Tab-separated table of C-alpha atoms in Angstrom:
chain	number	residue	atom	x	y	z
A	1	UNK	CA	-0.014	-0.018	-0.013
A	2	UNK	CA	1.479	3.410	-1.007
A	3	UNK	CA	-0.489	5.551	1.386
A	4	UNK	CA	1.382	8.564	2.717
A	5	UNK	CA	-0.256	10.652	5.369
A	6	UNK	CA	1.736	13.766	4.480
A	7	UNK	CA	0.665	13.636	0.816
A	8	UNK	CA	-2.901	12.932	1.797
A	9	UNK	CA	-3.037	16.071	3.949
A	10	UNK	CA	-1.099	18.123	1.380
A	11	UNK	CA	-3.504	17.187	-1.349
A	12	UNK	CA	-6.699	18.201	0.501
A	13	UNK	CA	-6.623	21.972	-0.321
A	14	UNK	CA	-6.268	21.326	-4.068
A	15	UNK	CA	-8.972	18.707	-3.887
A	16	UNK	CA	-11.282	20.977	-1.895
A	17	UNK	CA	-10.941	23.638	-4.510
A	18	UNK	CA	-11.801	21.131	-7.341
A	19	UNK	CA	-14.727	19.938	-5.190
A	20	UNK	CA	-16.352	23.354	-5.669
A	21	UNK	CA	-16.271	22.801	-9.404
A	22	UNK	CA	-17.873	19.387	-8.881
A	23	UNK	CA	-20.567	20.894	-6.632
A	24	UNK	CA	-21.273	23.664	-9.210
A	25	UNK	CA	-21.664	21.180	-12.048
A	26	UNK	CA	-23.981	18.976	-9.984
A	27	UNK	CA	-26.079	21.885	-8.776
A	28	UNK	CA	-26.452	23.515	-12.223
A	29	UNK	CA	-27.278	20.189	-13.876
A	30	UNK	CA	-29.770	19.244	-11.093
A	31	UNK	CA	-31.706	22.515	-11.646
A	32	UNK	CA	-31.897	22.134	-15.406
A	33	UNK	CA	-32.597	18.343	-15.062
A	34	UNK	CA	-35.517	19.089	-12.640
A	35	UNK	CA	-36.962	21.517	-15.156
A	36	UNK	CA	-36.594	18.946	-17.938
A	37	UNK	CA	-37.884	16.162	-15.810
A	38	UNK	CA	-41.017	18.126	-14.671
A	39	UNK	CA	-41.846	19.005	-18.252
A	40	UNK	CA	-41.134	15.500	-19.479
A	41	UNK	CA	-43.158	13.964	-16.733
A	42	UNK	CA	-46.160	16.101	-17.526
A	43	UNK	CA	-45.830	15.207	-21.325
A	44	UNK	CA	-45.701	11.563	-20.319
A	45	UNK	CA	-49.212	11.745	-18.777
A	46	UNK	CA	-50.765	14.102	-21.269
A	47	UNK	CA	-53.579	12.914	-23.555
A	48	UNK	CA	-51.787	14.473	-26.525
A	49	UNK	CA	-50.218	11.377	-28.364
A	50	UNK	CA	-47.598	13.478	-30.081
A	51	UNK	CA	-46.268	14.938	-26.872
A	52	UNK	CA	-46.572	11.681	-25.110
A	53	UNK	CA	-44.662	9.859	-27.711
A	54	UNK	CA	-41.982	12.561	-27.942
A	55	UNK	CA	-41.438	12.373	-24.211
A	56	UNK	CA	-41.347	8.675	-24.270
A	57	UNK	CA	-38.737	8.652	-27.091
A	58	UNK	CA	-36.598	11.101	-25.109
A	59	UNK	CA	-36.703	9.060	-21.991
A	60	UNK	CA	-35.911	5.830	-23.687
A	61	UNK	CA	-32.967	7.284	-25.524
A	62	UNK	CA	-31.397	9.149	-22.676
A	63	UNK	CA	-31.833	6.242	-20.271
A	64	UNK	CA	-30.567	3.784	-22.832
A	65	UNK	CA	-27.359	5.664	-23.877
A	66	UNK	CA	-24.518	5.882	-21.327
A	67	UNK	CA	-23.860	9.317	-19.928
A	68	UNK	CA	-20.226	9.193	-20.993
A	69	UNK	CA	-21.331	8.455	-24.647
A	70	UNK	CA	-23.792	11.328	-24.455
A	71	UNK	CA	-21.070	13.745	-23.172
A	72	UNK	CA	-18.548	12.727	-25.781
A	73	UNK	CA	-21.104	12.923	-28.586
A	74	UNK	CA	-22.002	16.517	-27.599
A	75	UNK	CA	-18.403	17.521	-26.953
A	76	UNK	CA	-16.940	16.104	-30.285
A	77	UNK	CA	-20.101	15.853	-32.397
A	78	UNK	CA	-21.598	19.417	-32.179
A	79	UNK	CA	-18.417	21.239	-33.274
A	80	UNK	CA	-18.555	19.282	-36.525
A	81	UNK	CA	-22.092	20.763	-37.007
A	82	UNK	CA	-20.766	24.239	-36.368
A	83	UNK	CA	-21.939	24.476	-32.739
A	84	UNK	CA	-19.166	25.260	-30.444
A	85	UNK	CA	-19.731	24.923	-26.695
A	86	UNK	CA	-17.196	25.124	-23.910
A	87	UNK	CA	-16.522	22.029	-21.843
A	88	UNK	CA	-18.456	23.277	-18.817
A	89	UNK	CA	-21.533	23.881	-20.819
A	90	UNK	CA	-21.232	20.472	-22.464
A	91	UNK	CA	-20.884	18.794	-19.098
A	92	UNK	CA	-23.867	20.537	-17.636
A	93	UNK	CA	-25.986	19.842	-20.819
A	94	UNK	CA	-25.086	16.175	-20.857
A	95	UNK	CA	-25.684	15.706	-17.127
A	96	UNK	CA	-28.928	17.613	-17.175
A	97	UNK	CA	-30.297	15.752	-20.240
A	98	UNK	CA	-29.636	12.339	-18.588
A	99	UNK	CA	-30.840	13.397	-15.156
A	100	UNK	CA	-33.986	14.889	-16.669
A	101	UNK	CA	-34.955	11.538	-18.304
A	102	UNK	CA	-34.942	9.786	-14.895
A	103	UNK	CA	-36.617	12.725	-13.156
A	104	UNK	CA	-39.375	12.622	-15.835
A	105	UNK	CA	-40.032	8.966	-14.995
A	106	UNK	CA	-40.196	9.763	-11.309
A	107	UNK	CA	-42.707	12.547	-11.963
A	108	UNK	CA	-44.786	10.437	-14.199
A	109	UNK	CA	-44.939	7.621	-11.525
A	110	UNK	CA	-45.745	10.167	-8.841
A	111	UNK	CA	-48.706	11.567	-10.784
A	112	UNK	CA	-49.993	8.229	-11.899
A	113	UNK	CA	-49.784	6.916	-8.278
A	114	UNK	CA	-52.641	9.233	-7.327
A	115	UNK	CA	-56.277	8.317	-7.473
A	116	UNK	CA	-57.696	9.256	-10.853
A	117	UNK	CA	-60.863	10.246	-9.174
A	118	UNK	CA	-59.209	13.426	-7.983
A	119	UNK	CA	-58.817	14.779	-11.496
A	120	UNK	CA	-62.448	13.858	-12.334
A	121	UNK	CA	-63.603	15.627	-9.156
A	122	UNK	CA	-61.594	18.752	-10.026
A	123	UNK	CA	-63.007	18.661	-13.532
A	124	UNK	CA	-66.533	18.377	-12.196
A	125	UNK	CA	-65.914	21.428	-10.168
A	126	UNK	CA	-65.139	23.417	-13.411
A	127	UNK	CA	-61.388	23.370	-13.220
A	128	UNK	CA	-59.454	23.068	-16.418
A	129	UNK	CA	-56.880	20.261	-16.703
A	130	UNK	CA	-53.882	22.605	-16.243
A	131	UNK	CA	-55.537	24.223	-13.221
A	132	UNK	CA	-56.398	20.976	-11.594
A	133	UNK	CA	-52.902	19.694	-12.247
A	134	UNK	CA	-51.340	22.799	-10.604
A	135	UNK	CA	-53.638	22.972	-7.681
A	136	UNK	CA	-54.631	19.437	-6.927
A	137	UNK	CA	-52.365	16.822	-8.499
A	138	UNK	CA	-48.835	18.245	-8.542
A	139	UNK	CA	-48.838	19.357	-4.823
A	140	UNK	CA	-49.690	15.779	-3.750
A	141	UNK	CA	-47.371	14.193	-6.298
A	142	UNK	CA	-44.484	16.399	-5.082
A	143	UNK	CA	-44.716	14.770	-1.649
A	144	UNK	CA	-44.148	11.433	-3.249
A	145	UNK	CA	-41.420	12.336	-5.774
A	146	UNK	CA	-39.139	14.399	-3.517
A	147	UNK	CA	-37.285	11.445	-1.924
A	148	UNK	CA	-36.527	9.669	-5.238
A	149	UNK	CA	-35.599	12.924	-6.871
A	150	UNK	CA	-33.072	13.579	-4.033
A	151	UNK	CA	-31.673	10.121	-4.571
A	152	UNK	CA	-31.211	11.001	-8.248
A	153	UNK	CA	-29.376	14.077	-7.195
A	154	UNK	CA	-26.948	11.838	-5.282
A	155	UNK	CA	-26.383	9.775	-8.470
A	156	UNK	CA	-25.934	12.913	-10.491
A	157	UNK	CA	-23.317	14.231	-8.114
A	158	UNK	CA	-21.321	11.078	-8.378
A	159	UNK	CA	-21.717	11.020	-12.176
A	160	UNK	CA	-19.895	14.357	-12.394
A	161	UNK	CA	-16.686	12.332	-12.152
A	162	UNK	CA	-17.152	11.564	-15.845
A	163	UNK	CA	-16.510	15.157	-16.818
A	164	UNK	CA	-12.799	14.645	-16.278
A	165	UNK	CA	-12.607	13.021	-19.768
A	166	UNK	CA	-13.332	16.357	-21.334
A	167	UNK	CA	-10.647	18.126	-19.419
A	168	UNK	CA	-12.702	19.878	-16.698
A	169	UNK	CA	-10.707	20.305	-13.527
A	170	UNK	CA	-13.159	18.604	-11.354
A	171	UNK	CA	-12.516	16.511	-8.140
A	172	UNK	CA	-11.480	13.274	-10.035
A	173	UNK	CA	-9.277	15.258	-12.421
A	174	UNK	CA	-7.406	16.865	-9.506
A	175	UNK	CA	-6.830	13.546	-7.882
A	176	UNK	CA	-5.561	12.133	-11.154
A	177	UNK	CA	-3.118	14.993	-11.579
A	178	UNK	CA	-1.776	14.658	-8.050
A	179	UNK	CA	-1.397	10.927	-8.553
A	180	UNK	CA	0.636	11.546	-11.807
A	181	UNK	CA	2.812	14.287	-10.395
A	182	UNK	CA	3.638	12.474	-7.071
A	183	UNK	CA	3.701	8.867	-8.461
A	184	UNK	CA	1.278	7.851	-5.638
A	185	UNK	CA	-2.220	6.477	-6.150
A	186	UNK	CA	-3.665	5.644	-2.795
A	187	UNK	CA	-3.081	8.947	-0.917
A	188	UNK	CA	-4.676	11.359	-3.376
A	189	UNK	CA	-7.511	9.186	-4.163
A	190	UNK	CA	-8.272	8.625	-0.469
A	191	UNK	CA	-8.744	12.409	-0.411
A	192	UNK	CA	-10.952	12.265	-3.492
A	193	UNK	CA	-13.148	9.646	-1.730
A	194	UNK	CA	-13.323	11.771	1.375
A	195	UNK	CA	-14.371	14.936	-0.658
A	196	UNK	CA	-17.082	12.964	-2.413
A	197	UNK	CA	-18.363	11.692	0.978
A	198	UNK	CA	-18.436	15.282	2.232
A	199	UNK	CA	-20.548	16.276	-0.786
A	200	UNK	CA	-22.958	13.302	-0.826
A	201	UNK	CA	-23.547	12.784	2.948
A	202	UNK	CA	-25.752	15.938	3.282
A	203	UNK	CA	-27.893	14.658	0.437
A	204	UNK	CA	-28.098	11.194	1.912
A	205	UNK	CA	-29.343	12.794	5.177
A	206	UNK	CA	-31.750	14.902	3.270
A	207	UNK	CA	-33.057	11.855	1.414
A	208	UNK	CA	-33.604	9.968	4.625
A	209	UNK	CA	-35.429	12.907	6.185
A	210	UNK	CA	-37.745	13.273	3.210
A	211	UNK	CA	-38.460	9.593	3.157
A	212	UNK	CA	-39.470	9.562	6.794
A	213	UNK	CA	-41.538	12.801	6.509
A	214	UNK	CA	-43.422	11.868	3.331
A	215	UNK	CA	-43.656	8.130	3.919
A	216	UNK	CA	-46.906	6.858	2.359
A	217	UNK	CA	-48.999	5.163	5.037
């Protein structure tokens, strides 16, 4: 084992700085992914067959194609079509598109888990479908989808490690650089693991809290 305590401690400041990049990517992608997922989930339950089919196609493709492939396709493919994006934008876009597909299915499942009679009751009171969805259905569905969406956020945070392949100085890339410079594998990557734990543990705690609070009885 090539663990060196001194190198481990020495590497922490650089890793902590790179962890802010990882957190920024994860937060940005989570926000856009939530917006995509909410829209996609609503499209999945609409009566419009075109919108429903489009949302289904998007979900199937994004869940079926590995995130790394999506990221590399955007990073190397779009420039050939004349679309130039910086690496950070590509990373956020790829992460958000993939995360949005999973969130869309979570939202769809949350909406469909509610009694259909609630929509019929709202319609009988004169509410339009969008109004009933906004005031009756979505507030109840939100209670059910918050825990799994938080769980997806944890997965998203860990998936940011893939952005190192497009030269973004994230947490994993910093650990790899230290490993190369100091010819030591275990010490810097022990620091990388510690930083990821520091980032994910608050989300794990939040997920547990939401599950206990909104547990369906």
